[in-house]
mmCIF file of C-alpha atoms in Angstrom:
data_model
loop_
_atom_site.group_PDB
_atom_site.id
_atom_site.type_symbol
_atom_site.label_atom_id
_atom_site.label_comp_id
_atom_site.label_asym_id
_atom_site.label_seq_id
_atom_site.Cartn_x
_atom_site.Cartn_y
_atom_site.Cartn_z
ATOM 1 C CA MET A 29 106.529 95.279 52.662
ATOM 2 C CA THR A 30 102.977 96.605 52.388
ATOM 3 C CA LEU A 31 101.378 98.797 55.077
ATOM 4 C CA ARG A 32 97.601 98.753 55.015
ATOM 5 C CA LEU A 33 95.898 101.733 56.670
ATOM 6 C CA ASN A 34 92.234 101.080 57.421
ATOM 7 C CA GLY A 35 89.806 103.825 56.518
ATOM 8 C CA SER A 36 86.319 104.395 57.866
ATOM 9 C CA THR A 37 84.659 104.383 54.434
ATOM 10 C CA SER A 38 87.121 103.203 51.802
ATOM 11 C CA GLY A 39 88.539 99.989 53.234
ATOM 12 C CA TYR A 40 92.292 100.466 53.403
ATOM 13 C CA THR A 41 95.171 102.302 51.746
ATOM 14 C CA GLU A 42 98.307 100.400 50.771
ATOM 15 C CA ILE A 43 101.724 102.014 51.092
ATOM 16 C CA ASP A 44 104.313 99.919 49.258
ATOM 17 C CA ALA A 45 107.966 99.896 50.251
ATOM 18 C CA PRO A 46 110.718 99.192 47.709
ATOM 19 C CA ALA A 47 110.824 95.581 46.595
ATOM 20 C CA VAL A 48 112.871 93.348 48.906
ATOM 21 C CA ALA A 49 113.409 89.639 49.193
ATOM 22 C CA GLY A 50 110.209 88.102 50.490
ATOM 23 C CA SER A 51 106.946 89.900 51.077
ATOM 24 C CA ASN A 52 105.319 91.036 54.327
ATOM 25 C CA THR A 53 101.970 92.697 54.904
ATOM 26 C CA LEU A 54 101.251 94.639 58.088
ATOM 27 C CA VAL A 55 97.498 94.884 58.694
ATOM 28 C CA LEU A 56 96.297 97.499 61.186
ATOM 29 C CA PRO A 57 93.032 96.940 63.087
ATOM 30 C CA THR A 58 89.900 98.977 62.532
ATOM 31 C CA GLY A 59 88.345 101.185 65.181
ATOM 32 C CA ASN A 60 89.880 103.259 67.936
ATOM 33 C CA GLY A 61 90.239 100.558 70.573
ATOM 34 C CA SER A 62 89.561 101.356 74.215
ATOM 35 C CA ALA A 63 91.318 103.627 76.693
ATOM 36 C CA GLY A 64 94.692 102.151 77.602
ATOM 37 C CA ASN A 65 94.883 99.888 74.526
ATOM 38 C CA ILE A 66 98.108 99.432 72.558
ATOM 39 C CA LEU A 67 98.843 97.617 69.306
ATOM 40 C CA GLY A 68 99.953 94.000 69.684
ATOM 41 C CA THR A 69 101.071 91.557 67.007
ATOM 42 C CA ASP A 70 100.559 87.827 66.595
ATOM 43 C CA GLY A 71 104.001 87.502 64.969
ATOM 44 C CA SER A 72 102.577 87.193 61.449
ATOM 45 C CA GLY A 73 101.934 90.858 60.747
ATOM 46 C CA ASN A 74 98.393 90.915 62.141
ATOM 47 C CA LEU A 75 97.892 93.686 64.684
ATOM 48 C CA SER A 76 95.087 94.047 67.194
ATOM 49 C CA TRP A 77 94.201 96.281 70.102
ATOM 50 C CA VAL A 78 95.345 94.802 73.445
ATOM 51 C CA ASN A 79 95.262 96.192 76.953
ATOM 52 C CA GLY A 80 98.473 97.982 77.790
ATOM 53 C CA ARG A 81 97.969 99.049 81.371
ATOM 54 C CA MET A 82 96.915 97.851 84.795
ATOM 55 C CA VAL A 83 93.180 97.930 85.429
ATOM 56 C CA GLN A 84 92.041 98.666 88.960
ATOM 57 C CA GLY A 85 88.923 96.999 90.289
ATOM 58 C CA THR A 86 86.432 98.581 92.664
ATOM 59 C CA ALA A 87 87.534 98.342 96.282
ATOM 60 C CA GLN A 88 85.129 96.387 98.472
ATOM 61 C CA ASN A 89 84.752 96.871 102.206
ATOM 62 C CA SER A 90 85.604 93.680 104.074
ATOM 63 C CA THR A 91 83.367 94.556 106.992
ATOM 64 C CA SER A 92 80.696 91.878 106.680
ATOM 65 C CA GLY A 93 79.909 88.558 105.049
ATOM 66 C CA THR A 94 81.936 85.373 104.681
ATOM 67 C CA SER A 95 83.315 86.005 101.170
ATOM 68 C CA ILE A 96 84.124 88.797 98.713
ATOM 69 C CA ASP A 97 84.037 88.174 94.952
ATOM 70 C CA PHE A 98 85.673 89.943 92.016
ATOM 71 C CA THR A 99 84.081 88.775 88.774
ATOM 72 C CA SER A 100 84.164 89.507 85.025
ATOM 73 C CA ILE A 101 87.971 89.342 84.866
ATOM 74 C CA PRO A 102 88.841 89.452 81.134
ATOM 75 C CA SER A 103 90.251 86.365 79.405
ATOM 76 C CA TRP A 104 93.446 88.197 78.366
ATOM 77 C CA VAL A 105 94.562 88.782 81.964
ATOM 78 C CA LYS A 106 97.883 87.162 82.940
ATOM 79 C CA ARG A 107 98.501 88.714 86.366
ATOM 80 C CA ILE A 108 96.189 89.668 89.214
ATOM 81 C CA THR A 109 97.224 91.499 92.378
ATOM 82 C CA VAL A 110 94.877 91.151 95.355
ATOM 83 C CA MET A 111 95.397 93.939 97.920
ATOM 84 C CA PHE A 112 94.467 93.824 101.601
ATOM 85 C CA ASP A 113 94.187 96.920 103.808
ATOM 86 C CA GLY A 114 93.407 96.271 107.463
ATOM 87 C CA VAL A 115 91.407 93.128 106.667
ATOM 88 C CA SER A 116 90.262 91.014 109.592
ATOM 89 C CA THR A 117 87.628 88.461 110.527
ATOM 90 C CA ASN A 118 85.869 87.467 113.727
ATOM 91 C CA GLY A 119 87.656 84.086 113.798
ATOM 92 C CA THR A 120 91.046 82.394 113.486
ATOM 93 C CA SER A 121 90.683 80.491 110.193
ATOM 94 C CA PRO A 122 93.263 81.424 107.501
ATOM 95 C CA ILE A 123 92.140 83.869 104.819
ATOM 96 C CA CYS A 124 92.422 82.347 101.344
ATOM 97 C CA ILE A 125 91.867 83.180 97.677
ATOM 98 C CA GLN A 126 89.737 80.838 95.593
ATOM 99 C CA LEU A 127 89.885 80.852 91.780
ATOM 100 C CA GLY A 128 87.001 80.302 89.414
ATOM 101 C CA ASP A 129 85.811 80.268 85.823
ATOM 102 C CA SER A 130 82.497 80.118 83.981
ATOM 103 C CA GLY A 131 81.700 76.955 85.928
ATOM 104 C CA GLY A 132 81.959 78.765 89.267
ATOM 105 C CA ILE A 133 84.413 78.943 92.163
ATOM 106 C CA GLU A 134 86.656 75.878 92.581
ATOM 107 C CA THR A 135 87.435 74.424 96.023
ATOM 108 C CA THR A 136 89.883 71.603 95.202
ATOM 109 C CA GLY A 137 93.253 71.182 93.508
ATOM 110 C CA TYR A 138 95.180 73.850 95.416
ATOM 111 C CA ASN A 139 98.898 73.227 96.047
ATOM 112 C CA GLY A 140 101.297 74.945 98.465
ATOM 113 C CA GLY A 141 100.577 76.639 101.755
ATOM 114 C CA SER A 142 101.268 79.548 104.095
ATOM 115 C CA THR A 143 103.332 80.233 107.197
ATOM 116 C CA ASN A 144 103.444 82.925 109.876
ATOM 117 C CA GLN A 145 106.497 84.424 111.569
ATOM 118 C CA THR A 146 105.237 82.901 114.776
ATOM 119 C CA PRO A 147 105.966 79.312 113.676
ATOM 120 C CA SER A 148 103.095 77.599 112.031
ATOM 121 C CA TYR A 149 102.372 76.188 108.581
ATOM 122 C CA VAL A 150 99.024 75.463 106.968
ATOM 123 C CA ALA A 151 98.783 73.559 103.684
ATOM 124 C CA ASN A 152 96.387 74.840 101.039
ATOM 125 C CA THR A 153 93.130 72.904 100.792
ATOM 126 C CA VAL A 154 90.046 74.822 99.612
ATOM 127 C CA GLY A 155 92.000 77.853 98.356
ATOM 128 C CA LEU A 156 95.361 79.621 98.222
ATOM 129 C CA ASN A 157 96.063 80.650 101.813
ATOM 130 C CA ILE A 158 97.219 84.192 102.559
ATOM 131 C CA ASN A 159 98.121 83.500 106.173
ATOM 132 C CA ALA A 160 98.371 80.532 108.516
ATOM 133 C CA GLY A 161 95.615 81.708 110.810
ATOM 134 C CA THR A 162 95.713 84.419 113.448
ATOM 135 C CA THR A 163 93.833 85.817 116.393
ATOM 136 C CA ALA A 164 90.362 87.186 115.824
ATOM 137 C CA ALA A 165 90.309 90.842 114.698
ATOM 138 C CA ALA A 166 94.055 90.901 113.828
ATOM 139 C CA GLN A 167 94.382 92.993 110.669
ATOM 140 C CA ILE A 168 96.196 91.935 107.493
ATOM 141 C CA MET A 169 97.960 94.510 105.289
ATOM 142 C CA GLY A 170 99.739 93.492 102.084
ATOM 143 C CA HIS A 171 99.112 91.876 98.750
ATOM 144 C CA ALA A 172 99.017 88.542 96.935
ATOM 145 C CA ILE A 173 100.119 88.197 93.309
ATOM 146 C CA LEU A 174 98.548 85.601 91.023
ATOM 147 C CA THR A 175 100.411 84.945 87.768
ATOM 148 C CA ASN A 176 99.346 82.769 84.854
ATOM 149 C CA ILE A 177 102.272 80.427 84.161
ATOM 150 C CA SER A 178 100.718 78.526 81.228
ATOM 151 C CA GLY A 179 97.293 77.378 80.056
ATOM 152 C CA ASN A 180 94.882 77.708 82.973
ATOM 153 C CA THR A 181 97.534 77.273 85.700
ATOM 154 C CA TRP A 182 98.134 80.120 88.145
ATOM 155 C CA VAL A 183 100.849 80.542 90.781
ATOM 156 C CA LEU A 184 100.632 82.678 93.912
ATOM 157 C CA SER A 185 103.209 84.660 95.868
ATOM 158 C CA SER A 186 102.084 86.598 98.923
ATOM 159 C CA GLY A 187 103.521 88.593 101.803
ATOM 160 C CA SER A 188 101.575 90.478 104.482
ATOM 161 C CA GLN A 189 101.863 92.163 107.830
ATOM 162 C CA ILE A 190 99.551 90.971 110.582
ATOM 163 C CA SER A 191 98.788 93.688 113.117
ATOM 164 C CA ALA A 192 99.482 91.348 116.032
ATOM 165 C CA ASN A 193 103.277 91.860 115.572
ATOM 166 C CA ASN A 194 103.521 89.128 112.989
ATOM 167 C CA ILE A 195 104.219 88.688 109.291
ATOM 168 C CA THR A 196 103.096 85.955 106.934
ATOM 169 C CA ALA A 197 104.260 84.514 103.609
ATOM 170 C CA ALA A 198 102.518 82.164 101.198
ATOM 171 C CA GLY A 199 102.946 80.389 97.878
ATOM 172 C CA GLY A 200 100.982 77.917 95.820
ATOM 173 C CA SER A 201 99.443 76.997 92.500
ATOM 174 C CA LYS A 202 96.107 76.041 91.014
ATOM 175 C CA ALA A 203 94.874 74.996 87.549
ATOM 176 C CA THR A 204 91.296 76.028 86.839
ATOM 177 C CA SER A 205 89.079 73.854 84.663
ATOM 178 C CA ALA A 206 88.599 76.698 82.144
ATOM 179 C CA THR A 207 89.780 80.284 81.599
ATOM 180 C CA LEU A 208 89.846 82.157 84.923
ATOM 181 C CA ASP A 209 87.260 84.933 85.188
ATOM 182 C CA ARG A 210 86.781 85.415 88.939
ATOM 183 C CA VAL A 211 88.461 85.281 92.343
ATOM 184 C CA ARG A 212 86.916 84.954 95.788
ATOM 185 C CA ILE A 213 88.452 86.010 99.093
ATOM 186 C CA THR A 214 87.144 83.967 101.989
ATOM 187 C CA THR A 215 88.365 81.837 104.901
ATOM 188 C CA VAL A 216 89.333 78.189 104.933
ATOM 189 C CA ASN A 217 86.414 77.228 107.166
ATOM 190 C CA GLY A 218 84.035 79.379 105.106
ATOM 191 C CA THR A 219 82.135 80.578 108.176
ATOM 192 C CA ASP A 220 84.302 83.292 109.783
ATOM 193 C CA THR A 221 82.901 86.750 109.026
ATOM 194 C CA PHE A 222 84.881 89.734 107.747
ATOM 195 C CA ASP A 223 84.699 92.640 110.182
ATOM 196 C CA ALA A 224 87.210 95.331 109.099
ATOM 197 C CA GLY A 225 89.247 96.699 106.200
ATOM 198 C CA SER A 226 88.975 96.699 102.416
ATOM 199 C CA ILE A 227 90.089 94.520 99.485
ATOM 200 C CA ASN A 228 90.732 95.381 95.841
ATOM 201 C CA ILE A 229 92.403 93.909 92.770
ATOM 202 C CA LEU A 230 94.625 95.085 89.914
ATOM 203 C CA TYR A 231 94.873 93.055 86.726
ATOM 204 C CA GLU A 232 96.994 93.235 83.590
ATOM 205 C CA GLY A 233 97.797 91.281 80.439
#
């Protein structure tokens, strides 16, 4: 086995192990990587810097507007957690998460749905529902987890408390047309306005 140590000026240094059956070469990447990076392998001895920790987005106040976007999500991300703290709107339309890529936010192809403790069920249409609708100004506290299952297909699992003595659960899936790089939090009708709380995301590889 040969270990190649990259140098800043002299290429690399080879450290040879005693001869064994077969031959393997472990090639380390150049540079220092970024904060939180770890070494990952492609299974053939080639190492590269990969993200090894959760990355927290910048919390956005959900106190105005009809949608909140989180963009520039890296291509290596495999799981995204969307967090809701006291989020409410001025209407009764379900809050949903829409996925997007370089072509923009997508509003079709969503499977699954959501249900509230107070019996009701709403199928997903324009996004992945977080709740099945509620009274105006009722606050949602909880999180939704999006996980990449394969290719460009993502699945959702969500559980939240609604301040009006209610809880909600949701599940679904969506395949984007290209690599996901953004999510949007909005309402199914697209016109209800956020009026309280904050939203943030965590993502990881």
